[in-house]
Short mmCIF file of C-alpha atoms and ligand atoms in Angstrom, two decimals:
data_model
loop_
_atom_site.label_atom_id
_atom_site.label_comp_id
_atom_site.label_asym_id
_atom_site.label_seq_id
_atom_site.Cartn_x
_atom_site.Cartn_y
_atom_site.Cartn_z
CA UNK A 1 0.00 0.00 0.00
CA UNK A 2 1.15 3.58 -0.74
CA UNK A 3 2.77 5.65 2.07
CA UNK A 4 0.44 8.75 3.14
CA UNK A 5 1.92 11.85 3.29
CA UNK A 6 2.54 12.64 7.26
CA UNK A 7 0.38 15.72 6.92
CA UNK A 8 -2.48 13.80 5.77
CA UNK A 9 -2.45 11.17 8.03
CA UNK A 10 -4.03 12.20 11.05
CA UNK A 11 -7.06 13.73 8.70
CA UNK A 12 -7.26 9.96 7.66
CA UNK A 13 -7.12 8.41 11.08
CA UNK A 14 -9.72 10.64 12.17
CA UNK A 15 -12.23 9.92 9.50
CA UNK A 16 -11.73 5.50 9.21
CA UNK A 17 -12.39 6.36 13.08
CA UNK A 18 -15.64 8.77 13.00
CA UNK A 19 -17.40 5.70 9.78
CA UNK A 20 -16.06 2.47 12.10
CA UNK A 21 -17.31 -0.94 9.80
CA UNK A 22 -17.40 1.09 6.64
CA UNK A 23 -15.18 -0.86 4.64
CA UNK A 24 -15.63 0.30 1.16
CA UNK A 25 -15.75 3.70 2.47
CA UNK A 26 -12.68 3.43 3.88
CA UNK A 27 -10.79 2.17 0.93
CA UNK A 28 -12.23 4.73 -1.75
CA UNK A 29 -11.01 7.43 1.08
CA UNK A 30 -7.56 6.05 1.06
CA UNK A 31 -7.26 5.73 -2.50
CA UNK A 32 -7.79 9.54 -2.24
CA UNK A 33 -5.84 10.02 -0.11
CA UNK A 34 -2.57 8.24 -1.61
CA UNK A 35 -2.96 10.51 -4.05
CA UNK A 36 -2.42 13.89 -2.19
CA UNK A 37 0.29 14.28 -0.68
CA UNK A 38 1.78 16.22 -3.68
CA UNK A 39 -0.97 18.42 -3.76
CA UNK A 40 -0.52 19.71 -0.27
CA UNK A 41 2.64 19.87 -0.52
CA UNK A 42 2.26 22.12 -2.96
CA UNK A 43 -1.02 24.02 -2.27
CA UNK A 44 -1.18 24.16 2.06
CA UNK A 45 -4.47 25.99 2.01
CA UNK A 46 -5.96 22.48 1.47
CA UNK A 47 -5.06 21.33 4.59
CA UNK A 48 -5.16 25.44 6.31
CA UNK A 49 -8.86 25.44 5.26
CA UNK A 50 -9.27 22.25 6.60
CA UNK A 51 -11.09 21.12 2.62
CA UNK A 52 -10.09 17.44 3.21
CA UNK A 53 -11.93 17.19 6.19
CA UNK A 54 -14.77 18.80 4.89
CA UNK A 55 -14.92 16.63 1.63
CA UNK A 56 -14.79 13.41 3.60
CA UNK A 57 -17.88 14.57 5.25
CA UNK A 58 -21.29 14.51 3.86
CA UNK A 59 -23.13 17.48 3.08
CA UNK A 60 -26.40 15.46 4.79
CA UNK A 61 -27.52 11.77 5.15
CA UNK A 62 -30.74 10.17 4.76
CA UNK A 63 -31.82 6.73 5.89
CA UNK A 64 -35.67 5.84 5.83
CA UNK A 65 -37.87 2.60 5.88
CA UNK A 66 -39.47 1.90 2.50
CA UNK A 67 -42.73 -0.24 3.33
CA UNK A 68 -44.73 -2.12 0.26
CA UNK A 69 -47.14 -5.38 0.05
CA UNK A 70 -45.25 -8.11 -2.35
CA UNK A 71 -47.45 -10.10 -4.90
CA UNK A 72 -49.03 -12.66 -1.87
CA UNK A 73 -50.23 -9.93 0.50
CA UNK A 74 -46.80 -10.07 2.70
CA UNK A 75 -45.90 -7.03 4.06
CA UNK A 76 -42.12 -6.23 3.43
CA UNK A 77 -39.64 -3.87 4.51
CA UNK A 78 -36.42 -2.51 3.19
CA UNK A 79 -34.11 0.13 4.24
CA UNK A 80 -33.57 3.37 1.58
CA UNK A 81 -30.56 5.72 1.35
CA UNK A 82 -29.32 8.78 -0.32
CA UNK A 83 -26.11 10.74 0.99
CA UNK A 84 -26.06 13.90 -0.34
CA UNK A 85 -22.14 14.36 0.21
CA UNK A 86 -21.60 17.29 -2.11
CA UNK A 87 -23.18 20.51 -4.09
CA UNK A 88 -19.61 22.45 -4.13
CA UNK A 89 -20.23 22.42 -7.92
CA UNK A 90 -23.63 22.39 -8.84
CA UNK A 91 -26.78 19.97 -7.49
CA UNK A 92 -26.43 16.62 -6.17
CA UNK A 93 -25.76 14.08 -8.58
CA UNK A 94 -25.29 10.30 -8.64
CA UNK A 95 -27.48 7.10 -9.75
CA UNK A 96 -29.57 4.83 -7.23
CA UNK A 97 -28.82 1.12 -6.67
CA UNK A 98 -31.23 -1.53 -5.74
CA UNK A 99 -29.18 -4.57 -4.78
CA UNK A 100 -28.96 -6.92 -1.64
CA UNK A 101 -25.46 -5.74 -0.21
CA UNK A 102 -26.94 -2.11 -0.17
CA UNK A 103 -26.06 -0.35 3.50
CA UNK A 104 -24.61 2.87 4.20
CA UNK A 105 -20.77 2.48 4.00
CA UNK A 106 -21.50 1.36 0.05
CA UNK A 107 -23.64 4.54 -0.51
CA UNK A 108 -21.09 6.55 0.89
CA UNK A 109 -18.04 5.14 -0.67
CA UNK A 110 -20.30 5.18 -4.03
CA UNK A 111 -20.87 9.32 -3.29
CA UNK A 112 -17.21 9.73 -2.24
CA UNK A 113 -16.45 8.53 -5.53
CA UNK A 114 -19.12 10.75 -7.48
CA UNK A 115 -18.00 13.92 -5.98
CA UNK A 116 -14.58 13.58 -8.08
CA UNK A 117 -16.27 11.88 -10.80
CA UNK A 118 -18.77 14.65 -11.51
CA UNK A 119 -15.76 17.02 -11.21
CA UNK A 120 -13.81 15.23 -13.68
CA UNK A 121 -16.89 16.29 -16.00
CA UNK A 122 -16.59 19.53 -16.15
CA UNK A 123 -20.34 19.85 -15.77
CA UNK A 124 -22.38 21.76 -12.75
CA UNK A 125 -23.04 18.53 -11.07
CA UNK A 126 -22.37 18.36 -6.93
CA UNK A 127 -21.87 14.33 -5.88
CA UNK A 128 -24.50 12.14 -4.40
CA UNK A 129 -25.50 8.73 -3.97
CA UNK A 130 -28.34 6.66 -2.92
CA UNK A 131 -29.86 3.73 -2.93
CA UNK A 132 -31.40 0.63 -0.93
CA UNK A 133 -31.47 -3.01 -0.02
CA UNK A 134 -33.73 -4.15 -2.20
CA UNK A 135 -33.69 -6.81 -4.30
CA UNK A 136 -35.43 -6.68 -7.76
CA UNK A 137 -34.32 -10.20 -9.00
CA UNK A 138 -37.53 -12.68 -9.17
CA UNK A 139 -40.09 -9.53 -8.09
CA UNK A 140 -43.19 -8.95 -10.46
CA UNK A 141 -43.60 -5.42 -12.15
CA UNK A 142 -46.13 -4.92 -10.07
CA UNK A 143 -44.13 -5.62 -7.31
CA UNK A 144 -41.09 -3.44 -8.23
CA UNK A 145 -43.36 -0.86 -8.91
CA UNK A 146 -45.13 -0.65 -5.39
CA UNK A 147 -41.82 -0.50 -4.15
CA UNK A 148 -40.33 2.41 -6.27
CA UNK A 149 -43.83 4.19 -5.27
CA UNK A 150 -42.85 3.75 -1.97
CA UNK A 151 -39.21 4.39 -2.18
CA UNK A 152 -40.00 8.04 -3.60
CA UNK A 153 -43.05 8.72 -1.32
CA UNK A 154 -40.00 9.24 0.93
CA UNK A 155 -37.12 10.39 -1.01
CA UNK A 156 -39.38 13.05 -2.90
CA UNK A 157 -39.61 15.77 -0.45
CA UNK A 158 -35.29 15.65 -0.34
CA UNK A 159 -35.11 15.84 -4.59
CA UNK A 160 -35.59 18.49 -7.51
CA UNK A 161 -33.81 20.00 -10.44
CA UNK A 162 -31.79 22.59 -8.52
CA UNK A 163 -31.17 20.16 -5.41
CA UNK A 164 -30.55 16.41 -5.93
CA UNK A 165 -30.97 14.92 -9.23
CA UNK A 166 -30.82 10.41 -8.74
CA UNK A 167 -30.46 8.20 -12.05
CA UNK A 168 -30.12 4.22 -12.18
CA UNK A 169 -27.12 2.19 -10.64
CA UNK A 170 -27.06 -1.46 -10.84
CA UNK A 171 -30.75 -2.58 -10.41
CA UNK A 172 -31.73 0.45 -11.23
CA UNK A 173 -32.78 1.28 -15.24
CA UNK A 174 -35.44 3.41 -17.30
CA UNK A 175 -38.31 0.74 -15.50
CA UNK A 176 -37.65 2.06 -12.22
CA UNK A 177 -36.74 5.16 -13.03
CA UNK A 178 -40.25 5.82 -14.61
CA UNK A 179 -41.94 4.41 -11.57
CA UNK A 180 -39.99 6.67 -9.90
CA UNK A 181 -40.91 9.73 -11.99
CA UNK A 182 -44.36 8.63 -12.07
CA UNK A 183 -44.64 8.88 -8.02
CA UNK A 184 -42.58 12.36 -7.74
CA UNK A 185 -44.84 13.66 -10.00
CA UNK A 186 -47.85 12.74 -8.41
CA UNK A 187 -46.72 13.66 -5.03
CA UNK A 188 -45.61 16.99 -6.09
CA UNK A 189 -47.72 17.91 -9.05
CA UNK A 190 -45.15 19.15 -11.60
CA UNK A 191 -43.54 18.21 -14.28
CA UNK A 192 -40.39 18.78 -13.82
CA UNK A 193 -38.16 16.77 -16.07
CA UNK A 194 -34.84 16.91 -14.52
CA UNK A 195 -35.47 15.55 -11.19
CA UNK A 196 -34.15 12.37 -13.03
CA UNK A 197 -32.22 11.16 -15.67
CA UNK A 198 -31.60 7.94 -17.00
CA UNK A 199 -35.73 8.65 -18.00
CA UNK A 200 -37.29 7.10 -21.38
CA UNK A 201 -37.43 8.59 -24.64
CA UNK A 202 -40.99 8.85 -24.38
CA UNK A 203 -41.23 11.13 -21.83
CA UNK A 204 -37.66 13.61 -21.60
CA UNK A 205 -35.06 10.92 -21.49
CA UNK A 206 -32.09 11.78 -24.20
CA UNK A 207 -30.53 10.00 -26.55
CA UNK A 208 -26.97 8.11 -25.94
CA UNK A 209 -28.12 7.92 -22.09
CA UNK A 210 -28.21 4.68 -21.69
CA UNK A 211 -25.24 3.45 -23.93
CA UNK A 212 -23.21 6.23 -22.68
CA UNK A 213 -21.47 4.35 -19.98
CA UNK A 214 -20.15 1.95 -21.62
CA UNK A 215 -19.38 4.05 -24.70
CA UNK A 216 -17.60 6.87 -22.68
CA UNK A 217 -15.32 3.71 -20.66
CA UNK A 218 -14.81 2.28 -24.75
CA UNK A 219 -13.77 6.04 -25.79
CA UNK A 220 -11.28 6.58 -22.49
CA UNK A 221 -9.54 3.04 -22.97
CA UNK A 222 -9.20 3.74 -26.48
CA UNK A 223 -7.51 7.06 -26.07
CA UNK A 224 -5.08 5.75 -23.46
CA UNK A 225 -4.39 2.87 -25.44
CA UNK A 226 -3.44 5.61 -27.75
CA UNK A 227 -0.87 7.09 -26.05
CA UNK A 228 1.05 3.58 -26.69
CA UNK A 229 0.25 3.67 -30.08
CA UNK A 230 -1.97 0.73 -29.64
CA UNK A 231 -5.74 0.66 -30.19
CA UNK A 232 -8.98 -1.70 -29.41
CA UNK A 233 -8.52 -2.61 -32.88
CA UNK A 234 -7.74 -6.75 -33.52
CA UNK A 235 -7.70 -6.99 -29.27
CA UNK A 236 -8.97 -9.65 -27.52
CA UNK A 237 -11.14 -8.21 -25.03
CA UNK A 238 -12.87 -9.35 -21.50
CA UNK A 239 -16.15 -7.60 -20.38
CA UNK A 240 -17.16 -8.74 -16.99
CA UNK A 241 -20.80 -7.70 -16.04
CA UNK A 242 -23.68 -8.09 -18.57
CA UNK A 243 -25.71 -5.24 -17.47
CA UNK A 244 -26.15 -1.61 -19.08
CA UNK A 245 -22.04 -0.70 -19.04
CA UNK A 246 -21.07 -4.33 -20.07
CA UNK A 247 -23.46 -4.85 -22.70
CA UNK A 248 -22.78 -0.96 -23.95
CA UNK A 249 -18.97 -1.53 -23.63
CA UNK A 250 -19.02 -4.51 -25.86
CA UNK A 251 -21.03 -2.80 -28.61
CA UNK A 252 -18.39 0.19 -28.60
CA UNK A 253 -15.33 -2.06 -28.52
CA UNK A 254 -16.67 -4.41 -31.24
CA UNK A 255 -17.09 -0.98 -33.38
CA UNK A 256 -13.29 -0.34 -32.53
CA UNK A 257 -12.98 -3.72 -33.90
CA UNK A 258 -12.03 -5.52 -30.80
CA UNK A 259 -13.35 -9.03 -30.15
CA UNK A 260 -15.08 -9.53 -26.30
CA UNK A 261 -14.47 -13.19 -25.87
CA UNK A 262 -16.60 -13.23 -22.76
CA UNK A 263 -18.91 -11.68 -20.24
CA UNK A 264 -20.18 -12.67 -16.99
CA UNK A 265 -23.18 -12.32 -14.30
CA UNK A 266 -23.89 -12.85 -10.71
CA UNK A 267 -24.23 -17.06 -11.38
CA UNK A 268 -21.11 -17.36 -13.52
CA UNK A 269 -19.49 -16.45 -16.90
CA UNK A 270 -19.19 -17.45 -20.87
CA UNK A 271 -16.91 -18.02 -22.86
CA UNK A 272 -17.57 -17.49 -26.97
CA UNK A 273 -14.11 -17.71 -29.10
CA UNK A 274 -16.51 -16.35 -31.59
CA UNK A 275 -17.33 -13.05 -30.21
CA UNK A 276 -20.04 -12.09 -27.94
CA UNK A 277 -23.28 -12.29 -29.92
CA UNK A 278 -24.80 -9.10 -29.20
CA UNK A 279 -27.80 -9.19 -30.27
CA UNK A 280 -28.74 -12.64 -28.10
CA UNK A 281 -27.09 -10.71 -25.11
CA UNK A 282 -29.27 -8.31 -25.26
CA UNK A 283 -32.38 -10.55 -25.78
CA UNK A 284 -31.83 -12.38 -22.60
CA UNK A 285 -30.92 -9.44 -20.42
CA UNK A 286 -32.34 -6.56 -21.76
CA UNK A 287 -35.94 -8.23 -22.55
CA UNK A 288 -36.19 -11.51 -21.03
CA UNK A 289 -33.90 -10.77 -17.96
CA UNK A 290 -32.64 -13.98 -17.86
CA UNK A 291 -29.37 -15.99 -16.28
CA UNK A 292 -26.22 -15.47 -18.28
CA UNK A 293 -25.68 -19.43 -18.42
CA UNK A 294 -29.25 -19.17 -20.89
CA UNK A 295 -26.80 -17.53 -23.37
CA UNK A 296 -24.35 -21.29 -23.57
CA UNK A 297 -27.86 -23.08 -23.58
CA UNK A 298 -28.85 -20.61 -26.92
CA UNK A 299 -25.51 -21.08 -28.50
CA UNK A 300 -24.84 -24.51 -27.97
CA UNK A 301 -21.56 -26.40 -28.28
CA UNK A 302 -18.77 -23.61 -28.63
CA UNK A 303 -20.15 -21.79 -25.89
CA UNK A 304 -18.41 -22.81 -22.42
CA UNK A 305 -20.79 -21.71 -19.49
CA UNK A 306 -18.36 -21.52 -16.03
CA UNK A 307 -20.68 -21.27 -12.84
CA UNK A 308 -18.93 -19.59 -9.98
CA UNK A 309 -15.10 -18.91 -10.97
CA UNK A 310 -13.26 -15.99 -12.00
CA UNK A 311 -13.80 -14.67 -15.60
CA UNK A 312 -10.15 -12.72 -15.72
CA UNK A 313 -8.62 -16.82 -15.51
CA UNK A 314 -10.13 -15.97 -19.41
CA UNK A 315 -6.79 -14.75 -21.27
CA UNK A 316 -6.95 -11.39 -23.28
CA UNK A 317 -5.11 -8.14 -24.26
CA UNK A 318 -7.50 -5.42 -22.66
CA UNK A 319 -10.02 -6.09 -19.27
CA UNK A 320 -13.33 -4.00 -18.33
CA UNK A 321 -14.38 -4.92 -15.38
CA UNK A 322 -17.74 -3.89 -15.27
CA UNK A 323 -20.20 -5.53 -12.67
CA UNK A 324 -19.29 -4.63 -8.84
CA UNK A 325 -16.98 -2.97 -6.93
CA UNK A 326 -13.72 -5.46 -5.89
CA UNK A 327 -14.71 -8.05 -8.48
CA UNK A 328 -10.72 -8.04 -9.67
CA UNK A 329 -8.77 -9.36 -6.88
CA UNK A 330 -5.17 -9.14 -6.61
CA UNK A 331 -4.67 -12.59 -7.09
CA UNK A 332 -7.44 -11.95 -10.56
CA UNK A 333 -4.34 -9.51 -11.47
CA UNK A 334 -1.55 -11.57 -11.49
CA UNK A 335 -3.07 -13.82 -13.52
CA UNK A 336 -4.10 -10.96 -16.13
CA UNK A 337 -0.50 -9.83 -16.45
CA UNK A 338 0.67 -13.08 -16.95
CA UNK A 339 -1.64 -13.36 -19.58
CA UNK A 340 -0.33 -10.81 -21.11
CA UNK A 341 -2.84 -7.90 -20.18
CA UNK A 342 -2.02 -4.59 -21.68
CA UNK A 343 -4.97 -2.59 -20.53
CA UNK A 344 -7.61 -2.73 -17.43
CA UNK A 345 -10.60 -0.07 -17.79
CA UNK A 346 -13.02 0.13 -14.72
CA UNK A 347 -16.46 0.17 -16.05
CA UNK A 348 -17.98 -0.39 -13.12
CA UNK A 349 -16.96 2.02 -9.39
CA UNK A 350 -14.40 0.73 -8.03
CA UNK A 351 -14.07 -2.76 -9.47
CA UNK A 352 -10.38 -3.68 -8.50
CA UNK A 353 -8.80 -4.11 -5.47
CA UNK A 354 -6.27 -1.98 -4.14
CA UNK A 355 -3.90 -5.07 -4.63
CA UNK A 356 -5.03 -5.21 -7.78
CA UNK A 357 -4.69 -1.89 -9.27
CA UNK A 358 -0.76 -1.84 -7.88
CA UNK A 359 -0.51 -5.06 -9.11
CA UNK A 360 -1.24 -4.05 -12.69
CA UNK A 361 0.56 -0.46 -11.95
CA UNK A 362 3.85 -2.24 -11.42
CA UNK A 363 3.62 -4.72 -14.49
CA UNK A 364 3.27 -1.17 -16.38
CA UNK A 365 -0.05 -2.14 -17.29
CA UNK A 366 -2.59 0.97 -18.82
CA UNK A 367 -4.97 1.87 -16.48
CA UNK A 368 -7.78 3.65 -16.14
CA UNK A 369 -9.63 4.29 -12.54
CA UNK A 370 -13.21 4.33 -12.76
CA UNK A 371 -13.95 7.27 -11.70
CA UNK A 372 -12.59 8.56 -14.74
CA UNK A 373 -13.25 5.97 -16.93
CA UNK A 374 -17.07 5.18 -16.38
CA UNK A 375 -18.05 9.20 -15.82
CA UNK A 376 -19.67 9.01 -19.21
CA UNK A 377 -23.09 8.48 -17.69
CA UNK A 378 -23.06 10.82 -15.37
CA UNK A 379 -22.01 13.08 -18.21
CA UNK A 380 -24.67 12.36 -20.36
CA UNK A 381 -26.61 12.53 -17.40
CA UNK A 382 -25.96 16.38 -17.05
CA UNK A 383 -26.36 16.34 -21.00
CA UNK A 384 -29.85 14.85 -19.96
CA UNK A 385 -30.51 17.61 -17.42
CA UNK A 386 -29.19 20.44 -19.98
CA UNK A 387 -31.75 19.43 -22.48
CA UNK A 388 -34.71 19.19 -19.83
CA UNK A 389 -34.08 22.58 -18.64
CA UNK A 390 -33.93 23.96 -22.41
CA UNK A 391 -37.35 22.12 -23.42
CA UNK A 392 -34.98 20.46 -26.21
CA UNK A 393 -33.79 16.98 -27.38
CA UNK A 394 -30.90 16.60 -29.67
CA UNK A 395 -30.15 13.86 -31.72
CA UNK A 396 -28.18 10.39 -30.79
CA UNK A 397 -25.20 12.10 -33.20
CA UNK A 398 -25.16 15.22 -31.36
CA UNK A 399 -25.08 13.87 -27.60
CA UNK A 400 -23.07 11.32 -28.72
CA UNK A 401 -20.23 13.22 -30.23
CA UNK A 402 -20.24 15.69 -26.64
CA UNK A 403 -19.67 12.36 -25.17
CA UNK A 404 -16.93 11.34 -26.83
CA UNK A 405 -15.59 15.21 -26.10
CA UNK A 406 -16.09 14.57 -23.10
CA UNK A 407 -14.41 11.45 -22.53
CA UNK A 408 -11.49 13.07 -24.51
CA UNK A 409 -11.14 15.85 -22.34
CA UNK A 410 -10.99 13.58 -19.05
CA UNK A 411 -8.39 11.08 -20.09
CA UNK A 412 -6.37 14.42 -21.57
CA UNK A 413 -6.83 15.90 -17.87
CA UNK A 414 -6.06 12.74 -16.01
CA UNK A 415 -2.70 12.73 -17.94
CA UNK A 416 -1.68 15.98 -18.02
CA UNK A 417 -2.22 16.18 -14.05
CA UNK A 418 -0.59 12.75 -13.45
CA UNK A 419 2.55 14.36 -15.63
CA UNK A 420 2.15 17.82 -13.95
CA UNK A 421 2.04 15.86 -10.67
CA UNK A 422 5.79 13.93 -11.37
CA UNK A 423 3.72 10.92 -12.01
CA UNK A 424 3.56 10.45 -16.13
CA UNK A 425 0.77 8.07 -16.98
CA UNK A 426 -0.52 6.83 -13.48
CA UNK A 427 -4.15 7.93 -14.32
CA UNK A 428 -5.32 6.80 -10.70
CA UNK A 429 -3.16 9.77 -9.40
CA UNK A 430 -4.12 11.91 -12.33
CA UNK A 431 -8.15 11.37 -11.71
CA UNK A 432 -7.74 12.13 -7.81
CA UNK A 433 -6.30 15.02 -8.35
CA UNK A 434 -7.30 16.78 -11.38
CA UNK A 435 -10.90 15.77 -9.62
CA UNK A 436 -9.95 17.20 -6.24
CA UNK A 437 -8.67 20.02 -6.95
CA UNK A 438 -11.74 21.39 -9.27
CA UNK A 439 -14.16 20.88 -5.99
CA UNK A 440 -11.74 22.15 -3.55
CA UNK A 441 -11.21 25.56 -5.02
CA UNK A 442 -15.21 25.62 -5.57
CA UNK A 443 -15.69 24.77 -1.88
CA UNK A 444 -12.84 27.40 -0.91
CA UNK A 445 -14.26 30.13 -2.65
CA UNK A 446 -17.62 29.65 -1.08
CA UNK A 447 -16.16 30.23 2.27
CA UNK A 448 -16.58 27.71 5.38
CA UNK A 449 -20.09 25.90 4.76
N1 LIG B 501 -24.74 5.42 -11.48
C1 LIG B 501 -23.93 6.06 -12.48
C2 LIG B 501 -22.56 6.36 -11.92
O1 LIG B 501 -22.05 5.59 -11.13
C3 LIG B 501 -24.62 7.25 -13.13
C4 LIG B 501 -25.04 8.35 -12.21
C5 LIG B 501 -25.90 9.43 -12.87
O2 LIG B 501 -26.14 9.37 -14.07
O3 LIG B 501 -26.31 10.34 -12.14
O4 LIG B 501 -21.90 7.30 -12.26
#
């Protein structure tokens, strides 16, 4: 583990103390933290003004119990979340996840992350995450519906254009997010478009949202590759995750002319020498919502299903993790590099280990922190917001192509701050700071609040 600068230390002692049993809060903090010591040590204010303190504290917290009456008559209860941690730079901004493993230390370290994320952008957007234990898997529409309702008969009164603006996470897509719209604007009776994003074309979602994670991750990876001279082009490629950034990653690296060999879910992973079949991927996820091993059943022999397992034991030349956070061990690492990895691109928040990511630093392998990497939604998010406040809609070109700007001008600012910094081409060092350093002087300028 990197050495934290003796300034910075106590700061860090103090806040793993004040959020005890937060793991994943912890080690998104650190990662920060490893990053800064040449920052202070150049710019003292930081630590004078006490803005690393501040940052690692959220703005406000909400926990409430979401009550709703499941298909047999059962009443059930789940826990909801949103941690508003940041509006230094413009409303609160950050997707929603539905999932099991949901508590507060994940919503945090999820928000921690968005703050510099959002920054990275260089959109208005403040940081915020939220979010609760829910589990959608196996639950009727009806079901997931009454629970949305209830979810937002809560979260309502704490959301709105100019204050805290959710969008989907993992469990969370345009299904949910309509329920959710639908309920907010009941509740409050107005329509006001960009409360949300991540909405539906038919009713003020844009075009591009919902590839533009996976896109914006392709478009980074690509550019760094670039820097080597090397490109997605002819690569062999593994895509863990089969959700909305895996299944949009795959299209965009298959346009590069890449070939994803194989993608995974929560039950195991496939393997097609072949290429991902696209269209089929989509069928069973996107429509039918079924287990990844249906995709080996549809293909037939060729097609190796592996239940449980580790998909980066799969050999290739570029990895995108893209399910969950710490899905790329150290241990997945070594065995990437001997494989010959060249790249790793975090699709999904924080999706390697620290291990993992110095691993992979110290074989001199590219790579590209997801909070960099994956900030395409959340910029096409803002893209989303900026054409619900001007009553417009542009075309897929058009909100594609600022995407792809976008992503430019983030990998440019990761590297020029990692080379500014003394650290050429550590984009993990690059992100933290070039991200840091935009909210800090917004939070410094707007005195001590
Ligand atoms: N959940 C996504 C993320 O992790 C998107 C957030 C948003 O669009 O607000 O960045």
């Amino acid at each position: 583990m990197t050495q934290i600068d003796e300034k910075l230390e106590p700061i860090l002692v103090e806040v793993l103390h004040r959020n005890a049993g937060e793991p994943e809060f912890h080690q998104a903090v650190r990662e920060v933290f490893e990053s800064l010591g040449r920052v202070v040590a150049k710019h003292p204010t930081y630590i004078e003004h006490a803005l690393i303190e501040r940052i690692c504290e959220p703005e406000r917290q909400i926990i409430f119990r979401v009550p709703w009456v499941d298909d047999q008559g059962n009443v059930q209860i789940n826990r909801g979340f949103r941690v508003q941690f940041n509006s230094a730079l413009g409303p609160y901004k950050g997707g929603i996840r539905f999932h099991p493993s949901v508590n507060l230390g994940i919503i945090k370290f999820l928000g921690f992350e968005q703050i510099f994320k959002n920054a990275l952008t260089g959109l208005p957007i403040g940081g915020g995450k939220g979010g609760s234990d829910f589990n959608p898997h196996g639950r009727s529409d009806g079901e997931v519906m009454r629970f949305c309702q209830s979810f937002m008969t809560e979260l309502h009164r704490h959301l709105g254009e100019y204050i805290d603006v959710p969008a989907g996470d993992i469990g969370v897509g345009k299904r949910e997010i309509g329920y959710m719209f639908g309920q907010y604007k009941r509740l409050t009776n107005r329509y006001e478009s960009g409360v949300l994003t991540g909405k539906d074309l038919a009713y003020g979602g844009s075009r591009a949202r919902r590839e533009a994670t996976g896109y914006g991750a392709t478009y980074f990876v690509e550019r760094m590759l670039g820097t080597k001279n090397e490109s997605f082009d002819g690569k062999r490629v593994v895509v863990s995750g089969s959700g909305n950034v895996a299944i949009y990653t795959i299209e965009k690296v298959i346009a590069f002319g890449g070939k994803v060999v194989a993608c995974s879910d929560s039950s195991g992973y496939v393997v097609d020498e072949n290429g991902i079949d696209l269209g089929l991927l989509k069928e069973i996820k996107e429509v039918r919502r079924e287990r990844i091993s249906e995709y080996a059943r549809r293909k037939g022999s060729g097609v190796e299903h592996v239940a449980g397992g580790s998909i980066w034991d799969v050999p290739c030349d570029v990895a995108m993790p893209s399910a969950t956070q710490n899905e790329l061990t150290g241990r997945d690492a070594r065995v990437l590099v001997k494989n010959g990895v060249i790249a790793v691109g975090e699709g999904a928040n924080m999706p390697c280990t620290p291990e993992a990511v110095s691993t992979f630093q110290k074989a001199g392998v590219l790579f590209a922190p997801g909070k960099a990497a994956n900030a395409g939604g959340v910029a096409t998010s803002a893209l989303e917001m900026q054409q619900n406040a001007s009553r417009d809609s542009w075309s897929f070109a058009r909100t594609e192509d600022r995407l792809a700007q976008i992503m430019n001008n983030i990998h440019d600012a990761c590297a020029e701050t990692a080379e500014e910094y003394g650290a050429p081409g550590n984009y993990v060092l690059g992100a933290n700071i070039a991200g840091f350093v935009r909210v800090a002087d917004a939070m410094d300028a707007l005195g001590v609040i």
